[in-house]
PDB file of C-alpha atoms in Angstrom:
ATOM      1  CA  UNK H  10     -76.947  32.809 -52.422  1.00  0.00           C
ATOM      2  CA  UNK H  11     -74.505  29.909 -53.067  1.00  0.00           C
ATOM      3  CA  UNK H  12     -74.128  27.421 -50.302  1.00  0.00           C
ATOM      4  CA  UNK H  13     -70.695  25.998 -49.101  1.00  0.00           C
ATOM      5  CA  UNK H  14     -70.559  23.086 -46.622  1.00  0.00           C
ATOM      6  CA  UNK H  15     -68.069  23.307 -43.739  1.00  0.00           C
ATOM      7  CA  UNK H  16     -67.132  20.075 -42.115  1.00  0.00           C
ATOM      8  CA  UNK H  17     -66.122  20.072 -38.433  1.00  0.00           C
ATOM      9  CA  UNK H  18     -64.704  17.466 -36.100  1.00  0.00           C
ATOM     10  CA  UNK H  19     -67.494  15.875 -33.895  1.00  0.00           C
ATOM     11  CA  UNK H  20     -66.321  17.537 -30.681  1.00  0.00           C
ATOM     12  CA  UNK H  21     -66.104  20.980 -32.229  1.00  0.00           C
ATOM     13  CA  UNK H  22     -69.446  20.527 -33.970  1.00  0.00           C
ATOM     14  CA  UNK H  23     -71.061  19.712 -30.632  1.00  0.00           C
ATOM     15  CA  UNK H  24     -69.381  22.741 -28.932  1.00  0.00           C
ATOM     16  CA  UNK H  25     -70.608  24.994 -31.744  1.00  0.00           C
ATOM     17  CA  UNK H  26     -74.205  23.803 -31.396  1.00  0.00           C
ATOM     18  CA  UNK H  27     -74.130  24.213 -27.641  1.00  0.00           C
ATOM     19  CA  UNK H  28     -72.707  27.737 -27.844  1.00  0.00           C
ATOM     20  CA  UNK H  29     -75.167  28.896 -30.446  1.00  0.00           C
ATOM     21  CA  UNK H  30     -72.611  31.025 -32.240  1.00  0.00           C
ATOM     22  CA  UNK H  31     -73.539  32.436 -35.677  1.00  0.00           C
ATOM     23  CA  UNK H  32     -71.575  29.961 -37.812  1.00  0.00           C
ATOM     24  CA  UNK H  33     -72.526  31.472 -41.190  1.00  0.00           C
ATOM     25  CA  UNK H  34     -71.473  34.969 -40.263  1.00  0.00           C
ATOM     26  CA  UNK H  35     -68.200  33.776 -38.717  1.00  0.00           C
ATOM     27  CA  UNK H  36     -67.352  31.664 -41.734  1.00  0.00           C
ATOM     28  CA  UNK H  37     -68.216  34.494 -44.178  1.00  0.00           C
ATOM     29  CA  UNK H  38     -65.921  36.847 -42.230  1.00  0.00           C
ATOM     30  CA  UNK H  39     -63.076  34.369 -42.096  1.00  0.00           C
ATOM     31  CA  UNK H  40     -63.419  33.531 -45.808  1.00  0.00           C
ATOM     32  CA  UNK H  41     -63.565  37.231 -46.686  1.00  0.00           C
ATOM     33  CA  UNK H  42     -60.354  37.876 -44.848  1.00  0.00           C
ATOM     34  CA  UNK H  43     -58.598  34.893 -46.447  1.00  0.00           C
ATOM     35  CA  UNK H  44     -59.724  35.958 -49.953  1.00  0.00           C
ATOM     36  CA  UNK H  45     -58.506  39.533 -49.292  1.00  0.00           C
ATOM     37  CA  UNK H  46     -55.070  38.305 -48.139  1.00  0.00           C
ATOM     38  CA  UNK H  47     -54.608  35.885 -51.043  1.00  0.00           C
ATOM     39  CA  UNK H  48     -55.681  38.610 -53.493  1.00  0.00           C
ATOM     40  CA  UNK H  49     -53.137  41.019 -51.961  1.00  0.00           C
ATOM     41  CA  UNK H  50     -50.417  38.334 -52.512  1.00  0.00           C
ATOM     42  CA  UNK H  51     -51.488  37.822 -56.085  1.00  0.00           C
ATOM     43  CA  UNK H  52     -51.456  41.591 -56.875  1.00  0.00           C
ATOM     44  CA  UNK H  53     -47.956  41.844 -55.338  1.00  0.00           C
ATOM     45  CA  UNK H  54     -46.729  38.791 -57.297  1.00  0.00           C
ATOM     46  CA  UNK H  55     -47.987  40.286 -60.515  1.00  0.00           C
ATOM     47  CA  UNK H  56     -46.475  43.716 -59.756  1.00  0.00           C
ATOM     48  CA  UNK H  57     -43.088  42.340 -58.790  1.00  0.00           C
ATOM     49  CA  UNK H  58     -40.617  45.265 -58.229  1.00  0.00           C
ATOM     50  CA  UNK H  59     -40.525  44.779 -54.465  1.00  0.00           C
ATOM     51  CA  UNK H  60     -37.021  46.286 -54.205  1.00  0.00           C
ATOM     52  CA  UNK H  61     -38.377  49.493 -55.840  1.00  0.00           C
ATOM     53  CA  UNK H  62     -41.024  49.981 -53.106  1.00  0.00           C
ATOM     54  CA  UNK H  63     -40.588  52.028 -49.941  1.00  0.00           C
ATOM     55  CA  UNK H  64     -41.243  50.320 -46.611  1.00  0.00           C
ATOM     56  CA  UNK H  65     -44.559  52.275 -46.434  1.00  0.00           C
ATOM     57  CA  UNK H  66     -45.539  51.084 -49.900  1.00  0.00           C
ATOM     58  CA  UNK H  67     -44.823  47.509 -49.129  1.00  0.00           C
ATOM     59  CA  UNK H  68     -46.654  47.699 -45.803  1.00  0.00           C
ATOM     60  CA  UNK H  69     -49.646  49.087 -47.705  1.00  0.00           C
ATOM     61  CA  UNK H  70     -49.559  46.186 -50.170  1.00  0.00           C
ATOM     62  CA  UNK H  71     -49.041  43.482 -47.603  1.00  0.00           C
ATOM     63  CA  UNK H  72     -50.418  44.951 -44.372  1.00  0.00           C
ATOM     64  CA  UNK H  73     -50.914  41.511 -42.835  1.00  0.00           C
ATOM     65  CA  UNK H  74     -47.277  40.599 -43.251  1.00  0.00           C
ATOM     66  CA  UNK H  75     -44.951  41.229 -40.373  1.00  0.00           C
ATOM     67  CA  UNK H  76     -41.983  43.609 -40.736  1.00  0.00           C
ATOM     68  CA  UNK H  77     -39.612  40.656 -40.806  1.00  0.00           C
ATOM     69  CA  UNK H  78     -41.662  38.752 -43.441  1.00  0.00           C
ATOM     70  CA  UNK H  79     -41.657  41.813 -45.717  1.00  0.00           C
ATOM     71  CA  UNK H  80     -37.905  42.138 -45.234  1.00  0.00           C
ATOM     72  CA  UNK H  81     -37.464  38.467 -46.224  1.00  0.00           C
ATOM     73  CA  UNK H  82     -39.281  39.163 -49.537  1.00  0.00           C
ATOM     74  CA  UNK H  83     -37.131  42.284 -50.078  1.00  0.00           C
ATOM     75  CA  UNK H  84     -33.938  40.244 -49.423  1.00  0.00           C
ATOM     76  CA  UNK H  85     -35.112  37.507 -51.716  1.00  0.00           C
ATOM     77  CA  UNK H  86     -35.894  40.049 -54.509  1.00  0.00           C
ATOM     78  CA  UNK H  87     -32.488  41.713 -54.069  1.00  0.00           C
ATOM     79  CA  UNK H  88     -30.734  38.278 -54.202  1.00  0.00           C
ATOM     80  CA  UNK H  89     -32.587  37.425 -57.491  1.00  0.00           C
ATOM     81  CA  UNK H  90     -31.621  40.769 -59.005  1.00  0.00           C
ATOM     82  CA  UNK H  91     -28.015  40.506 -57.838  1.00  0.00           C
ATOM     83  CA  UNK H  92     -27.651  37.065 -59.469  1.00  0.00           C
ATOM     84  CA  UNK H  93     -29.187  38.219 -62.715  1.00  0.00           C
ATOM     85  CA  UNK H  94     -32.207  35.915 -62.388  1.00  0.00           C
ATOM     86  CA  UNK H  95     -35.377  36.771 -64.313  1.00  0.00           C
ATOM     87  CA  UNK H  96     -37.557  35.310 -61.557  1.00  0.00           C
ATOM     88  CA  UNK H  97     -37.665  35.426 -57.776  1.00  0.00           C
ATOM     89  CA  UNK H  98     -37.671  31.727 -57.002  1.00  0.00           C
ATOM     90  CA  UNK H  99     -38.418  29.751 -53.873  1.00  0.00           C
ATOM     91  CA  UNK H 100     -34.637  29.442 -53.349  1.00  0.00           C
ATOM     92  CA  UNK H 101     -34.407  33.206 -53.252  1.00  0.00           C
ATOM     93  CA  UNK H 102     -37.245  33.369 -50.726  1.00  0.00           C
ATOM     94  CA  UNK H 103     -35.597  30.779 -48.576  1.00  0.00           C
ATOM     95  CA  UNK H 104     -32.279  32.685 -49.017  1.00  0.00           C
ATOM     96  CA  UNK H 105     -34.023  35.854 -47.736  1.00  0.00           C
ATOM     97  CA  UNK H 106     -35.363  33.868 -44.747  1.00  0.00           C
ATOM     98  CA  UNK H 107     -31.817  32.825 -43.901  1.00  0.00           C
ATOM     99  CA  UNK H 108     -30.298  36.274 -44.644  1.00  0.00           C
ATOM    100  CA  UNK H 109     -32.722  38.047 -42.353  1.00  0.00           C
ATOM    101  CA  UNK H 110     -31.144  36.220 -39.507  1.00  0.00           C
ATOM    102  CA  UNK H 111     -33.381  36.833 -36.542  1.00  0.00           C
ATOM    103  CA  UNK H 112     -36.729  35.365 -37.347  1.00  0.00           C
ATOM    104  CA  UNK H 113     -38.776  32.669 -35.604  1.00  0.00           C
ATOM    105  CA  UNK H 114     -38.598  30.348 -38.617  1.00  0.00           C
ATOM    106  CA  UNK H 115     -34.849  30.009 -37.964  1.00  0.00           C
ATOM    107  CA  UNK H 116     -35.457  29.050 -34.338  1.00  0.00           C
ATOM    108  CA  UNK H 117     -37.976  26.459 -35.456  1.00  0.00           C
ATOM    109  CA  UNK H 118     -35.475  24.975 -37.882  1.00  0.00           C
ATOM    110  CA  UNK H 119     -32.812  24.755 -35.215  1.00  0.00           C
ATOM    111  CA  UNK H 120     -35.265  23.270 -32.736  1.00  0.00           C
ATOM    112  CA  UNK H 121     -35.967  20.437 -35.104  1.00  0.00           C
ATOM    113  CA  UNK H 122     -32.247  20.036 -35.696  1.00  0.00           C
ATOM    114  CA  UNK H 123     -32.009  21.542 -39.101  1.00  0.00           C
ATOM    115  CA  UNK H 124     -28.988  23.800 -39.382  1.00  0.00           C
ATOM    116  CA  UNK H 125     -29.725  27.085 -41.306  1.00  0.00           C
ATOM    117  CA  UNK H 126     -26.105  27.242 -42.351  1.00  0.00           C
ATOM    118  CA  UNK H 127     -26.419  23.788 -43.958  1.00  0.00           C
ATOM    119  CA  UNK H 128     -29.506  24.951 -45.750  1.00  0.00           C
ATOM    120  CA  UNK H 129     -27.574  27.918 -47.148  1.00  0.00           C
ATOM    121  CA  UNK H 130     -24.874  25.595 -48.352  1.00  0.00           C
ATOM    122  CA  UNK H 131     -27.308  23.302 -50.056  1.00  0.00           C
ATOM    123  CA  UNK H 132     -28.926  26.253 -51.847  1.00  0.00           C
ATOM    124  CA  UNK H 133     -25.628  27.500 -53.101  1.00  0.00           C
ATOM    125  CA  UNK H 134     -24.756  24.196 -54.708  1.00  0.00           C
ATOM    126  CA  UNK H 135     -28.248  23.507 -56.155  1.00  0.00           C
ATOM    127  CA  UNK H 136     -29.004  26.071 -58.847  1.00  0.00           C
ATOM    128  CA  UNK H 137     -32.262  25.176 -60.558  1.00  0.00           C
ATOM    129  CA  UNK H 138     -34.960  26.483 -62.875  1.00  0.00           C
ATOM    130  CA  UNK H 139     -38.435  27.659 -61.917  1.00  0.00           C
ATOM    131  CA  UNK H 140     -40.985  28.793 -64.465  1.00  0.00           C
ATOM    132  CA  UNK H 141     -42.518  32.150 -64.410  1.00  0.00           C
ATOM    133  CA  UNK H 142     -46.170  32.202 -63.484  1.00  0.00           C
ATOM    134  CA  UNK H 143     -48.244  32.114 -66.689  1.00  0.00           C
ATOM    135  CA  UNK H 144     -50.566  34.897 -65.651  1.00  0.00           C
ATOM    136  CA  UNK H 145     -47.599  37.271 -65.197  1.00  0.00           C
ATOM    137  CA  UNK H 146     -45.607  36.287 -68.201  1.00  0.00           C
ATOM    138  CA  UNK H 147     -46.823  39.130 -70.454  1.00  0.00           C
ATOM    139  CA  UNK H 148     -43.617  41.097 -69.880  1.00  0.00           C
ATOM    140  CA  UNK H 149     -41.281  38.149 -70.468  1.00  0.00           C
ATOM    141  CA  UNK H 150     -40.948  35.449 -73.113  1.00  0.00           C
ATOM    142  CA  UNK H 151     -38.756  33.153 -71.130  1.00  0.00           C
ATOM    143  CA  UNK H 152     -40.876  30.699 -69.179  1.00  0.00           C
ATOM    144  CA  UNK H 153     -38.113  28.821 -67.379  1.00  0.00           C
ATOM    145  CA  UNK H 154     -35.282  31.079 -66.206  1.00  0.00           C
ATOM    146  CA  UNK H 155     -32.430  29.823 -64.128  1.00  0.00           C
ATOM    147  CA  UNK H 156     -32.833  30.293 -60.345  1.00  0.00           C
ATOM    148  CA  UNK H 157     -29.510  31.079 -58.815  1.00  0.00           C
ATOM    149  CA  UNK H 158     -30.049  29.830 -55.252  1.00  0.00           C
ATOM    150  CA  UNK H 159     -27.423  31.254 -52.850  1.00  0.00           C
ATOM    151  CA  UNK H 160     -29.035  31.194 -49.450  1.00  0.00           C
ATOM    152  CA  UNK H 161     -26.231  32.036 -47.027  1.00  0.00           C
ATOM    153  CA  UNK H 162     -26.953  34.074 -43.867  1.00  0.00           C
ATOM    154  CA  UNK H 163     -25.601  37.246 -45.318  1.00  0.00           C
ATOM    155  CA  UNK H 164     -27.603  40.200 -46.664  1.00  0.00           C
ATOM    156  CA  UNK H 165     -25.879  40.245 -50.073  1.00  0.00           C
ATOM    157  CA  UNK H 166     -25.122  36.689 -51.297  1.00  0.00           C
ATOM    158  CA  UNK H 167     -23.478  36.069 -54.645  1.00  0.00           C
ATOM    159  CA  UNK H 168     -24.123  33.618 -57.383  1.00  0.00           C
ATOM    160  CA  UNK H 169     -22.029  30.461 -57.067  1.00  0.00           C
ATOM    161  CA  UNK H 170     -23.361  28.123 -59.864  1.00  0.00           C
ATOM    162  CA  UNK H 171     -20.574  28.690 -62.378  1.00  0.00           C
ATOM    163  CA  UNK H 172     -17.683  30.046 -60.310  1.00  0.00           C
ATOM    164  CA  UNK H 173     -18.268  33.620 -61.422  1.00  0.00           C
ATOM    165  CA  UNK H 174     -20.946  36.026 -60.224  1.00  0.00           C
ATOM    166  CA  UNK H 175     -23.667  36.919 -62.667  1.00  0.00           C
ATOM    167  CA  UNK H 176     -24.107  40.573 -63.399  1.00  0.00           C
ATOM    168  CA  UNK H 177     -26.951  42.261 -61.556  1.00  0.00           C
ATOM    169  CA  UNK H 178     -30.080  42.904 -63.601  1.00  0.00           C
ATOM    170  CA  UNK H 179     -29.690  46.658 -63.314  1.00  0.00           C
ATOM    171  CA  UNK H 180     -31.550  48.402 -66.130  1.00  0.00           C
ATOM    172  CA  UNK H 181     -33.034  45.098 -67.294  1.00  0.00           C
ATOM    173  CA  UNK H 182     -36.372  43.552 -66.593  1.00  0.00           C
ATOM    174  CA  UNK H 183     -37.364  43.522 -62.939  1.00  0.00           C
ATOM    175  CA  UNK H 184     -37.448  39.979 -61.587  1.00  0.00           C
ATOM    176  CA  UNK H 185     -40.901  38.586 -60.897  1.00  0.00           C
ATOM    177  CA  UNK H 186     -41.996  35.695 -58.706  1.00  0.00           C
ATOM    178  CA  UNK H 187     -41.784  32.253 -60.260  1.00  0.00           C
ATOM    179  CA  UNK H 188     -44.888  30.047 -60.236  1.00  0.00           C
ATOM    180  CA  UNK H 189     -43.583  27.884 -57.281  1.00  0.00           C
ATOM    181  CA  UNK H 190     -42.584  31.024 -55.311  1.00  0.00           C
ATOM    182  CA  UNK H 191     -46.075  32.660 -55.929  1.00  0.00           C
ATOM    183  CA  UNK H 192     -47.713  29.391 -54.866  1.00  0.00           C
ATOM    184  CA  UNK H 193     -45.596  29.225 -51.750  1.00  0.00           C
ATOM    185  CA  UNK H 194     -46.600  32.751 -50.715  1.00  0.00           C
ATOM    186  CA  UNK H 195     -50.307  31.830 -51.134  1.00  0.00           C
ATOM    187  CA  UNK H 196     -49.730  28.674 -49.126  1.00  0.00           C
ATOM    188  CA  UNK H 197     -48.115  30.815 -46.369  1.00  0.00           C
ATOM    189  CA  UNK H 198     -51.254  32.829 -46.140  1.00  0.00           C
ATOM    190  CA  UNK H 199     -53.341  29.604 -45.971  1.00  0.00           C
ATOM    191  CA  UNK H 200     -51.034  28.169 -43.293  1.00  0.00           C
ATOM    192  CA  UNK H 201     -51.466  31.375 -41.196  1.00  0.00           C
ATOM    193  CA  UNK H 202     -55.242  31.092 -41.480  1.00  0.00           C
ATOM    194  CA  UNK H 203     -55.282  27.409 -40.655  1.00  0.00           C
ATOM    195  CA  UNK H 204     -53.350  28.221 -37.439  1.00  0.00           C
ATOM    196  CA  UNK H 205     -55.843  31.022 -36.566  1.00  0.00           C
ATOM    197  CA  UNK H 206     -53.325  33.769 -36.982  1.00  0.00           C
ATOM    198  CA  UNK H 207     -54.328  37.218 -38.181  1.00  0.00           C
ATOM    199  CA  UNK H 208     -50.804  37.918 -39.618  1.00  0.00           C
ATOM    200  CA  UNK H 209     -48.298  36.264 -41.829  1.00  0.00           C
ATOM    201  CA  UNK H 210     -44.864  35.863 -40.320  1.00  0.00           C
ATOM    202  CA  UNK H 211     -41.545  34.214 -41.278  1.00  0.00           C
ATOM    203  CA  UNK H 212     -42.791  31.008 -39.726  1.00  0.00           C
ATOM    204  CA  UNK H 213     -45.694  30.939 -42.136  1.00  0.00           C
ATOM    205  CA  UNK H 214     -43.304  31.623 -45.068  1.00  0.00           C
ATOM    206  CA  UNK H 215     -41.327  28.585 -43.895  1.00  0.00           C
ATOM    207  CA  UNK H 216     -44.487  26.455 -43.896  1.00  0.00           C
ATOM    208  CA  UNK H 217     -45.484  27.728 -47.319  1.00  0.00           C
ATOM    209  CA  UNK H 218     -42.018  26.802 -48.744  1.00  0.00           C
ATOM    210  CA  UNK H 219     -42.255  23.350 -47.209  1.00  0.00           C
ATOM    211  CA  UNK H 220     -45.761  22.793 -48.502  1.00  0.00           C
ATOM    212  CA  UNK H 221     -45.012  23.951 -52.119  1.00  0.00           C
ATOM    213  CA  UNK H 222     -44.079  20.734 -53.976  1.00  0.00           C
ATOM    214  CA  UNK H 223     -42.071  21.906 -56.968  1.00  0.00           C
ATOM    215  CA  UNK H 224     -39.687  24.681 -55.960  1.00  0.00           C
ATOM    216  CA  UNK H 225     -36.002  24.326 -55.072  1.00  0.00           C
ATOM    217  CA  UNK H 226     -36.595  25.874 -51.632  1.00  0.00           C
ATOM    218  CA  UNK H 227     -39.088  23.207 -50.644  1.00  0.00           C
ATOM    219  CA  UNK H 228     -36.838  20.414 -52.012  1.00  0.00           C
ATOM    220  CA  UNK H 229     -33.916  21.648 -49.995  1.00  0.00           C
ATOM    221  CA  UNK H 230     -35.934  21.983 -46.774  1.00  0.00           C
ATOM    222  CA  UNK H 231     -37.534  18.542 -47.152  1.00  0.00           C
ATOM    223  CA  UNK H 232     -34.201  16.920 -47.924  1.00  0.00           C
ATOM    224  CA  UNK H 233     -32.941  18.185 -44.586  1.00  0.00           C
ATOM    225  CA  UNK H 234     -35.938  16.796 -42.771  1.00  0.00           C
ATOM    226  CA  UNK H 235     -38.545  19.553 -42.792  1.00  0.00           C
ATOM    227  CA  UNK H 236     -41.646  17.323 -43.113  1.00  0.00           C
ATOM    228  CA  UNK H 237     -44.803  19.520 -43.336  1.00  0.00           C
ATOM    229  CA  UNK H 238     -46.861  18.097 -40.368  1.00  0.00           C
ATOM    230  CA  UNK H 239     -43.736  18.041 -38.168  1.00  0.00           C
ATOM    231  CA  UNK H 240     -42.870  21.624 -39.134  1.00  0.00           C
ATOM    232  CA  UNK H 241     -46.399  22.838 -38.405  1.00  0.00           C
ATOM    233  CA  UNK H 242     -46.321  21.162 -35.032  1.00  0.00           C
ATOM    234  CA  UNK H 243     -42.890  22.818 -34.373  1.00  0.00           C
ATOM    235  CA  UNK H 244     -44.294  26.263 -35.282  1.00  0.00           C
ATOM    236  CA  UNK H 245     -47.226  25.837 -33.042  1.00  0.00           C
ATOM    237  CA  UNK H 246     -44.884  24.756 -30.186  1.00  0.00           C
ATOM    238  CA  UNK H 247     -42.466  27.597 -30.863  1.00  0.00           C
ATOM    239  CA  UNK H 248     -45.218  30.204 -30.760  1.00  0.00           C
ATOM    240  CA  UNK H 249     -46.537  28.659 -27.476  1.00  0.00           C
ATOM    241  CA  UNK H 250     -42.979  28.705 -26.011  1.00  0.00           C
ATOM    242  CA  UNK H 251     -42.574  32.316 -27.182  1.00  0.00           C
ATOM    243  CA  UNK H 252     -45.736  33.374 -25.322  1.00  0.00           C
ATOM    244  CA  UNK H 253     -44.416  31.554 -22.259  1.00  0.00           C
ATOM    245  CA  UNK H 254     -41.073  33.368 -22.552  1.00  0.00           C
ATOM    246  CA  UNK H 255     -42.776  36.725 -22.857  1.00  0.00           C
ATOM    247  CA  UNK H 256     -44.658  36.027 -19.618  1.00  0.00           C
ATOM    248  CA  UNK H 257     -41.365  35.495 -17.745  1.00  0.00           C
ATOM    249  CA  UNK H 258     -39.420  38.157 -19.639  1.00  0.00           C
ATOM    250  CA  UNK H 259     -39.381  40.526 -16.614  1.00  0.00           C
ATOM    251  CA  UNK H 260     -37.236  38.114 -14.607  1.00  0.00           C
ATOM    252  CA  UNK H 261     -33.456  38.246 -15.453  1.00  0.00           C
ATOM    253  CA  UNK H 262     -32.330  35.171 -17.360  1.00  0.00           C
ATOM    254  CA  UNK H 263     -28.846  33.836 -18.057  1.00  0.00           C
ATOM    255  CA  UNK H 264     -27.617  34.443 -21.590  1.00  0.00           C
ATOM    256  CA  UNK H 265     -28.869  31.715 -23.956  1.00  0.00           C
ATOM    257  CA  UNK H 266     -31.488  30.513 -21.441  1.00  0.00           C
ATOM    258  CA  UNK H 267     -34.460  31.755 -23.528  1.00  0.00           C
ATOM    259  CA  UNK H 268     -33.346  29.961 -26.637  1.00  0.00           C
ATOM    260  CA  UNK H 269     -32.787  26.735 -24.713  1.00  0.00           C
ATOM    261  CA  UNK H 270     -36.213  26.997 -23.152  1.00  0.00           C
ATOM    262  CA  UNK H 271     -37.894  27.610 -26.521  1.00  0.00           C
ATOM    263  CA  UNK H 272     -36.023  24.620 -28.083  1.00  0.00           C
ATOM    264  CA  UNK H 273     -37.072  22.411 -25.065  1.00  0.00           C
ATOM    265  CA  UNK H 274     -40.733  23.512 -25.498  1.00  0.00           C
ATOM    266  CA  UNK H 275     -40.660  22.613 -29.149  1.00  0.00           C
ATOM    267  CA  UNK H 276     -39.101  19.200 -28.606  1.00  0.00           C
ATOM    268  CA  UNK H 277     -41.579  18.430 -25.819  1.00  0.00           C
ATOM    269  CA  UNK H 278     -44.513  19.259 -28.101  1.00  0.00           C
ATOM    270  CA  UNK H 279     -43.034  17.209 -30.976  1.00  0.00           C
ATOM    271  CA  UNK H 280     -42.350  14.145 -28.854  1.00  0.00           C
ATOM    272  CA  UNK H 281     -45.846  12.543 -29.106  1.00  0.00           C
ATOM    273  CA  UNK H 282     -45.757  12.882 -32.897  1.00  0.00           C
ATOM    274  CA  UNK H 283     -42.262  11.430 -33.090  1.00  0.00           C
ATOM    275  CA  UNK H 284     -43.224   8.525 -30.888  1.00  0.00           C
ATOM    276  CA  UNK H 285     -46.379   7.871 -32.991  1.00  0.00           C
ATOM    277  CA  UNK H 286     -44.257   7.803 -36.208  1.00  0.00           C
ATOM    278  CA  UNK H 287     -41.830   5.349 -34.548  1.00  0.00           C
ATOM    279  CA  UNK H 288     -44.715   3.024 -33.633  1.00  0.00           C
ATOM    280  CA  UNK H 289     -46.193   3.153 -37.160  1.00  0.00           C
ATOM    281  CA  UNK H 290     -42.707   2.347 -38.604  1.00  0.00           C
ATOM    282  CA  UNK H 291     -42.393  -0.690 -36.269  1.00  0.00           C
ATOM    283  CA  UNK H 292     -45.962  -1.838 -37.221  1.00  0.00           C
ATOM    284  CA  UNK H 293     -45.253  -1.726 -40.996  1.00  0.00           C
ATOM    285  CA  UNK H 294     -41.813  -3.224 -40.610  1.00  0.00           C
ATOM    286  CA  UNK H 295     -39.674  -0.178 -41.385  1.00  0.00           C
ATOM    287  CA  UNK H 296     -36.202  -0.541 -39.847  1.00  0.00           C
ATOM    288  CA  UNK H 297     -33.109   1.721 -39.709  1.00  0.00           C
ATOM    289  CA  UNK H 298     -30.586   1.339 -42.417  1.00  0.00           C
TER     290      UNK H 298
END
């Protein structure tokens, strides 16, 4: 049987030794689940046609995705089709995230002072190209279709790159995921696993988009300040804040109080990291302006 080394921080390694837990069995199980989830993503990416699937079919293909995350993929696919794009790019996925309107990823963005409306505006003015994934290109000859990125917070955005809307790709080839979008979805699964989550939600899709280096969605997010480590910390803080809010949900709260409490929890969690970055900048001589 092949052997794979797993490296642990010193404190965790000591705790594992003291507890006597079956490391091999646990690692095998965790890796098996991760492989299964990534394989499901790859099969879905190759198949495309998300807008042709019923809710039940999509839930069967991506059972570990939340309802909102699946809706984001549907919206991104619909946007790509509406703009006549041959591929579903990272801009379309980010546009779907914005258009869904009620997910945790948007709360995370607002908590780190990134305006979703501004993201939508930047997407609309930054059409780009993303190559189709090579292992899914059998049905198309064009490797670098134009991504029409129009990520406003509406369910049916229109193309804005040339002043006229492109005709929907009705009756034509079904758009498939671009290589960056496919990688972003796989990274979302990895981010969920790294956080110890047994599901993939919109917050993980956000992390996948930020982590993917080449797509327009990640470029737009990073340009607005969505650095990966900071965004990971914000997601963890938002989830912790959400659990706290659930615990006090029975008590009546003034309108807007929950959102303010969640934002405060995120900022409190991020403050040590921000302070550390500021100290490092002072040490290496980085100054404002």
